[in-house]
Coordinates of C-alpha atoms in Angstrom, one line a residue:
M680 CA 4.1 -110.4 273.4
K681 CA 5.4 -109.6 276.1
Y682 CA 7.2 -106.6 274.4
R683 CA 3.9 -105.6 272.8
Q684 CA 2.6 -105.9 276.5
I685 CA 4.1 -103.4 278.4
A686 CA 4.9 -101.3 275.1
D687 CA 1.6 -100.8 275.9
I688 CA 1.7 -99.9 279.6
L689 CA 4.2 -97.7 279.2
R690 CA 1.6 -95.8 275.5
E691 CA -1.1 -95.5 278.3
R692 CA 0.9 -93.9 281.9
I693 CA 2.7 -91.3 278.9
R694 CA -1.4 -90.3 277.3
R695 CA -2.1 -90.3 281.2
G696 CA 0.4 -87.8 282.1
R697 CA 1.4 -90.2 284.4
Y698 CA 5.6 -89.7 282.1
K699 CA 4.8 -85.8 281.1
P700 CA 7.0 -84.3 277.8
G701 CA 10.1 -82.7 278.3
E702 CA 10.3 -85.9 280.9
T703 CA 12.0 -89.1 281.1
I704 CA 10.4 -92.4 281.4
P705 CA 11.9 -95.0 284.3
S706 CA 15.7 -96.2 283.2
Y707 CA 16.2 -99.4 281.5
P708 CA 17.7 -101.7 284.9
R709 CA 14.6 -100.3 286.9
L710 CA 12.0 -101.0 283.6
R711 CA 13.6 -104.4 283.6
E712 CA 13.1 -104.7 287.9
L713 CA 9.1 -103.2 286.9
F714 CA 8.7 -105.8 284.8
E715 CA 10.3 -109.1 286.6
V716 CA 11.5 -108.8 281.8
S717 CA 14.7 -109.7 280.6
D718 CA 16.6 -106.3 278.8
I719 CA 15.6 -107.8 275.1
T720 CA 12.5 -107.3 276.2
V721 CA 12.8 -103.7 277.7
R722 CA 14.8 -102.3 275.3
K723 CA 12.5 -103.7 272.3
A724 CA 9.2 -102.2 273.4
V725 CA 10.6 -98.9 274.0
A726 CA 11.8 -98.9 270.8
L727 CA 8.4 -99.4 269.2
L728 CA 7.8 -95.7 271.5
V729 CA 10.6 -94.4 270.0
N730 CA 9.1 -95.5 266.2
E731 CA 5.9 -94.0 267.1
N732 CA 7.9 -90.8 268.5
L733 CA 6.6 -91.2 271.4
L734 CA 10.0 -91.3 272.8
R735 CA 13.0 -89.6 272.0
M736 CA 16.8 -91.0 272.9
E737 CA 19.2 -88.6 274.4
R738 CA 23.0 -89.3 275.0
G739 CA 25.8 -87.7 277.0
R740 CA 25.3 -86.3 280.6
G741 CA 21.1 -86.3 281.2
K742 CA 20.9 -88.7 278.3
G743 CA 17.9 -90.8 278.6
F744 CA 13.8 -91.5 276.5
F745 CA 12.8 -88.5 276.7
V746 CA 8.2 -88.3 276.4
M747 CA 7.9 -85.9 272.9
P748 CA 5.3 -83.4 273.2
P749 CA 2.5 -84.6 271.4
A750 CA 1.6 -83.8 267.7
P751 CA -0.9 -81.5 267.2
A752 CA -3.8 -82.0 265.6
R753 CA -5.4 -81.6 262.2
S754 CA -6.8 -78.7 261.9
S755 CA -10.7 -77.8 261.1
G756 CA -11.0 -74.9 259.8
R757 CA -12.6 -73.2 262.7
R758 CA -11.5 -74.3 266.0
L759 CA -14.5 -74.6 269.3
H760 CA -13.2 -71.6 271.5
R761 CA -16.3 -72.4 273.3
L762 CA -16.6 -76.2 274.3
C763 CA -18.3 -76.8 277.6
I764 CA -17.0 -80.3 278.9
L765 CA -19.5 -82.3 281.9
P766 CA -18.3 -82.8 284.2
V767 CA -15.6 -82.1 285.5
N768 CA -13.4 -83.6 288.5
L769 CA -15.5 -85.6 290.2
P770 CA -14.3 -87.7 292.9
Q771 CA -12.7 -90.3 291.2
S772 CA -13.6 -89.3 288.1
D773 CA -12.1 -90.3 285.3
D774 CA -12.0 -87.4 283.3
P775 CA -9.2 -85.2 284.0
A776 CA -7.8 -87.8 281.2
I777 CA -10.7 -87.9 278.8
Q778 CA -10.0 -84.2 278.8
K779 CA -6.6 -84.4 278.0
G780 CA -7.7 -86.4 275.1
I781 CA -10.6 -83.2 274.2
T782 CA -8.4 -80.8 274.2
A783 CA -5.4 -82.8 271.8
A784 CA -8.4 -83.2 269.6
V785 CA -10.0 -79.4 269.0
E786 CA -7.1 -77.6 270.1
A787 CA -9.0 -75.7 272.8
E788 CA -7.5 -73.5 275.5
F789 CA -8.3 -74.1 279.1
G790 CA -9.9 -70.7 279.5
S791 CA -12.4 -71.5 276.1
L792 CA -13.6 -74.1 278.8
I793 CA -16.6 -74.1 280.7
L794 CA -16.5 -76.2 283.2
L795 CA -19.5 -77.2 285.0
P796 CA -20.2 -76.0 288.8
D797 CA -20.7 -79.2 290.6
F798 CA -25.0 -78.8 291.4
A799 CA -26.3 -81.5 294.2
D800 CA -29.2 -81.9 292.1
A801 CA -30.5 -82.3 288.6
D802 CA -32.7 -79.6 288.5
S803 CA -29.9 -76.7 289.3
R804 CA -28.0 -79.0 286.7
L805 CA -30.0 -78.1 284.1
R806 CA -30.9 -74.8 284.5
C807 CA -27.2 -73.6 284.4
L808 CA -27.2 -75.6 280.3
R809 CA -30.6 -73.7 279.6
S810 CA -28.5 -71.3 280.9
I811 CA -25.4 -71.1 278.9
T812 CA -27.7 -72.3 275.7
A813 CA -29.3 -69.8 275.8
A814 CA -26.8 -67.0 276.4
E815 CA -24.9 -68.9 272.9
A816 CA -22.0 -69.2 275.1
A817 CA -21.0 -72.6 274.2
D818 CA -20.1 -74.3 270.6
G819 CA -21.0 -77.5 272.1
F820 CA -21.2 -80.2 274.6
L821 CA -18.9 -83.2 275.5
I822 CA -21.2 -85.4 278.3
N823 CA -19.6 -87.7 280.1
G824 CA -21.7 -90.3 281.1
Q825 CA -21.2 -89.6 284.4
L826 CA -22.9 -86.5 284.9
F827 CA -26.4 -87.8 284.9
A828 CA -28.3 -89.2 287.9
S829 CA -29.6 -91.2 286.8
D830 CA -31.6 -92.8 283.5
R831 CA -34.5 -89.7 283.4
E832 CA -32.3 -87.4 283.6
A833 CA -29.6 -88.4 281.1
A834 CA -33.3 -88.7 278.3
G835 CA -33.7 -84.7 279.6
V836 CA -30.7 -82.9 279.3
T837 CA -30.5 -84.8 275.6
E838 CA -33.5 -84.3 274.5
Y839 CA -33.3 -80.8 275.3
F840 CA -30.2 -80.3 273.4
D841 CA -32.2 -82.0 270.2
S842 CA -35.3 -79.0 270.8
C843 CA -33.5 -75.9 270.6
G844 CA -30.9 -77.8 268.2
M845 CA -27.1 -77.8 270.2
K846 CA -24.3 -80.0 269.2
Y847 CA -23.5 -82.7 272.1
V848 CA -21.2 -85.6 272.3
V849 CA -22.0 -87.7 275.0
I850 CA -19.1 -90.0 276.6
Y851 CA -19.6 -93.1 278.7
S852 CA -15.7 -95.1 280.1
C853 CA -18.0 -97.8 280.7
E854 CA -21.1 -101.0 279.6
C855 CA -24.1 -99.1 281.4
R856 CA -27.7 -99.1 281.1
S857 CA -28.1 -95.4 280.4
A858 CA -25.4 -96.6 277.4
S859 CA -27.2 -99.1 276.2
E860 CA -30.4 -97.3 275.8
F861 CA -28.3 -94.4 274.5
F862 CA -26.6 -96.1 271.6
A863 CA -29.4 -98.3 270.5
A864 CA -31.1 -94.9 270.0
G865 CA -28.4 -94.1 267.6
R866 CA -28.0 -90.6 270.2
P867 CA -24.3 -88.8 269.1
G868 CA -21.8 -90.4 271.5
V869 CA -18.8 -92.7 272.4
F870 CA -19.0 -96.1 273.9
M871 CA -17.5 -98.4 275.7
N872 CA -16.8 -101.7 274.3
E873 CA -16.3 -103.7 277.4
R874 CA -17.3 -107.4 276.6
D875 CA -14.8 -108.8 274.8
A876 CA -12.1 -108.1 277.2
L877 CA -13.2 -109.6 280.5
R878 CA -14.4 -112.7 277.8
R879 CA -11.6 -113.0 276.8
A880 CA -10.0 -112.6 280.0
L881 CA -12.8 -115.5 281.7
L882 CA -11.7 -118.0 279.0
R883 CA -7.7 -117.7 280.8
A884 CA -9.7 -118.4 284.0
E885 CA -11.6 -121.1 282.5
S886 CA -8.3 -122.9 280.4
R887 CA -7.3 -123.1 285.1
G888 CA -10.1 -124.5 285.5
N889 CA -11.4 -122.1 287.4
H890 CA -15.1 -122.0 286.7
R891 CA -16.1 -119.6 290.3
L892 CA -15.7 -115.3 290.3
L893 CA -15.4 -114.3 293.2
F894 CA -15.5 -110.2 292.9
L895 CA -14.1 -108.0 295.4
G896 CA -13.9 -104.3 296.8
I897 CA -14.9 -101.2 298.4
D898 CA -17.8 -99.2 295.8
G899 CA -20.3 -101.7 295.8
F900 CA -21.7 -99.9 292.1
S901 CA -18.7 -100.9 290.4
V902 CA -18.4 -104.0 291.3
R903 CA -21.6 -104.8 291.2
R904 CA -21.4 -103.4 287.4
S905 CA -18.3 -105.6 286.5
I906 CA -20.4 -108.2 287.5
E907 CA -23.5 -107.0 285.1
V908 CA -20.9 -106.8 282.5
A909 CA -19.5 -110.3 282.6
R910 CA -23.6 -112.0 284.0
A911 CA -23.7 -110.9 279.7
L912 CA -21.6 -113.3 278.9
D913 CA -22.0 -116.2 276.7
L914 CA -19.6 -117.8 278.2
A915 CA -21.7 -116.4 282.3
Q916 CA -23.5 -120.1 282.9
K917 CA -20.1 -122.0 283.5
F918 CA -19.6 -120.0 286.2
E919 CA -20.5 -119.7 290.0
F920 CA -20.7 -115.7 291.3
A921 CA -19.7 -114.6 294.0
E922 CA -19.6 -110.6 295.2
I923 CA -17.6 -109.8 298.7
I924 CA -18.0 -105.9 299.6
L925 CA -16.1 -104.7 302.0
D926 CA -16.8 -100.7 304.9
E927 CA -14.7 -98.5 302.9
L928 CA -14.9 -96.0 305.6
E929 CA -13.6 -98.5 307.9
V930 CA -10.1 -98.0 306.0
K931 CA -8.4 -99.0 309.4
N932 CA -9.6 -102.1 308.9
L933 CA -9.9 -103.0 305.6
F934 CA -6.0 -104.8 305.7
H935 CA -8.0 -107.6 308.6
S936 CA -10.9 -107.6 306.5
F937 CA -8.7 -108.0 302.9
E938 CA -6.8 -111.1 305.8
R939 CA -11.5 -112.5 306.3
V940 CA -12.2 -113.2 302.9
L941 CA -7.8 -114.0 302.2
E942 CA -10.1 -118.1 302.9
E943 CA -12.0 -117.4 299.8
A944 CA -9.9 -115.8 298.2
V945 CA -7.4 -118.9 298.0
R946 CA -9.7 -121.5 297.1
P947 CA -8.8 -123.9 294.3
G948 CA -11.1 -122.9 291.0
T949 CA -11.5 -119.7 292.3
T950 CA -10.5 -116.4 290.4
V951 CA -10.5 -113.5 292.3
V952 CA -11.1 -110.1 290.2
L953 CA -10.9 -106.7 291.7
E954 CA -12.2 -103.7 291.8
G955 CA -9.5 -101.9 290.1
S956 CA -9.2 -98.6 292.2
N957 CA -5.8 -97.4 294.5
L958 CA -6.8 -99.0 298.0
P959 CA -8.5 -101.9 298.0
L960 CA -6.0 -103.1 295.0
S961 CA -3.6 -101.7 297.4
Y962 CA -4.4 -103.2 300.4
F963 CA -4.6 -106.5 297.9
D964 CA -0.5 -106.3 297.4
S965 CA 0.2 -105.4 300.7
L966 CA -2.0 -108.5 302.2
L967 CA -0.4 -111.4 299.1
A968 CA 3.1 -110.0 300.3
A969 CA 2.6 -110.7 303.1
R970 CA 1.7 -113.8 303.3
R971 CA 4.2 -114.3 299.9
L972 CA 2.0 -115.7 297.6
R973 CA 2.2 -115.3 293.8
P974 CA -0.5 -113.8 292.6
G975 CA -1.0 -116.8 289.2
R976 CA 0.5 -119.6 291.0
D977 CA -0.3 -119.1 294.6
V978 CA -3.6 -116.5 293.8
S979 CA -6.1 -116.6 290.6
C980 CA -7.2 -112.5 290.3
F981 CA -7.1 -109.8 287.8
F982 CA -8.5 -106.7 287.9
F983 CA -11.1 -104.7 286.5
E984 CA -9.9 -100.6 285.7
H985 CA -12.2 -98.9 287.0
Y986 CA -11.0 -95.5 287.4
C987 CA -7.9 -93.6 285.4
N988 CA -6.1 -92.1 288.8
L989 CA -5.1 -95.6 289.2
E990 CA -1.1 -95.8 290.2
S991 CA 0.7 -97.2 286.9
V992 CA 2.0 -100.3 289.0
F993 CA -0.2 -102.5 289.2
F994 CA -0.7 -102.3 285.9
S995 CA 2.5 -104.1 285.5
K996 CA 2.0 -107.1 288.5
Y997 CA -1.6 -108.4 287.2
S998 CA -3.8 -109.6 284.9
S999 CA -6.0 -106.1 284.3
I1000 CA -9.1 -104.9 281.8
S1001 CA -7.8 -100.9 280.6
R1002 CA -10.0 -98.6 279.3
P1003 CA -8.5 -95.9 276.9
Y1004 CA -9.7 -92.8 278.0
F1005 CA -8.0 -90.6 276.6
D1006 CA -8.8 -92.6 273.0
L1007 CA -12.2 -91.3 275.0
G1008 CA -11.4 -88.7 275.4
F1009 CA -9.4 -87.3 271.0
K1010 CA -12.4 -89.0 269.8
A1011 CA -15.7 -87.3 271.0
G1012 CA -13.7 -84.2 270.4
E1013 CA -13.0 -84.8 267.1
L1014 CA -16.3 -86.0 266.5
L1015 CA -18.2 -82.6 268.4
R1016 CA -15.1 -80.4 266.0
R1017 CA -16.6 -82.3 263.4
M1018 CA -20.0 -81.8 263.8
V1019 CA -19.7 -78.1 265.2
A1020 CA -17.6 -76.7 262.7
A1021 CA -18.7 -78.7 259.0
G1022 CA -21.7 -79.4 259.9
T1023 CA -21.4 -83.7 259.9
P1024 CA -24.4 -85.3 261.4
G1025 CA -23.6 -86.9 265.0
E1026 CA -22.4 -91.1 265.2
T1027 CA -22.1 -93.3 267.1
I1028 CA -17.6 -94.3 267.6
T1029 CA -17.1 -97.6 269.7
L1030 CA -13.8 -99.1 271.5
S1031 CA -12.6 -101.2 273.2
A1032 CA -10.7 -102.0 276.8
A1033 CA -7.5 -104.4 276.6
F1034 CA -7.3 -107.8 278.2
N1035 CA -3.6 -107.0 279.3
D1036 CA -2.4 -110.9 280.5
L1037 CA 0.7 -111.2 282.6
G1038 CA 0.1 -114.7 283.8
T1039 CA -1.8 -113.7 287.3
I1040 CA -4.9 -115.7 286.4

């Protein structure tokens, strides 16, 4: 249902802090314009969020729908006053949204968080972790998988924590080899299932008669990782895979670079899988507007979200695969809180990415 998709987008914006507690969401007319839907569709979407206590309506002067403050986390009998989150604020990181989920789960004050400095190498990171552990300066560690420069480092850090009895939870916001190995080993963590959402997107492409997938972006790692997830699907043999990775360093020429690949994008039978970060989406969106090409009619495309700071307007214009960053952090925080406060064993938790179908495939 269209209104549920709009509610999902607004809910995620609230969770990511795009609409903060006490602020209003856009007005009905603005939402109608943004999502290109009817008034009744917008009203039903907003009503869902009101029923979930995410929004409250005020009448009169200053009227509108205001974001409600988050409900206080359930008391665990003991608060994690010394929580170490690794890493913090990496460029193009998932951390900001994940950290909001963590702190909502563990009731942590900012002053109680230990934020790991940005070390240049794995040995320096491990020495810092050893010093924190030796000084008993942390109750537990929440480790974003982005911290690890290699699978070897990931194994070394977690094996060290195991050897000294330190509680930890790993967080993987995407599917990758390291995440698969951690999951198979039963290490405590929260993991992402992207395959089901991607499978739905590819089934939609197949239903349109498209059997060529063109993965397009500027971050080679993100593009190739998306291809790796797609190739692991049971219907992968039905598709031809192609990739185009543009040079991010030539920012001034990116628009012309996207122009050069447009012929590939509009080839019959092709569905474009866009890297879900702001720069490539902005250029692709501008190019389609300049050429008066309409997604879903002239170009079959969707994007695969890669970073939590993605501009929300793209979610209202293109079909997408999105990740529940806030929920990843919240589930990880809850798990670590139980492990430390109640002595419960660690476990593996899997969350699923969502396929948001706006008809652009």
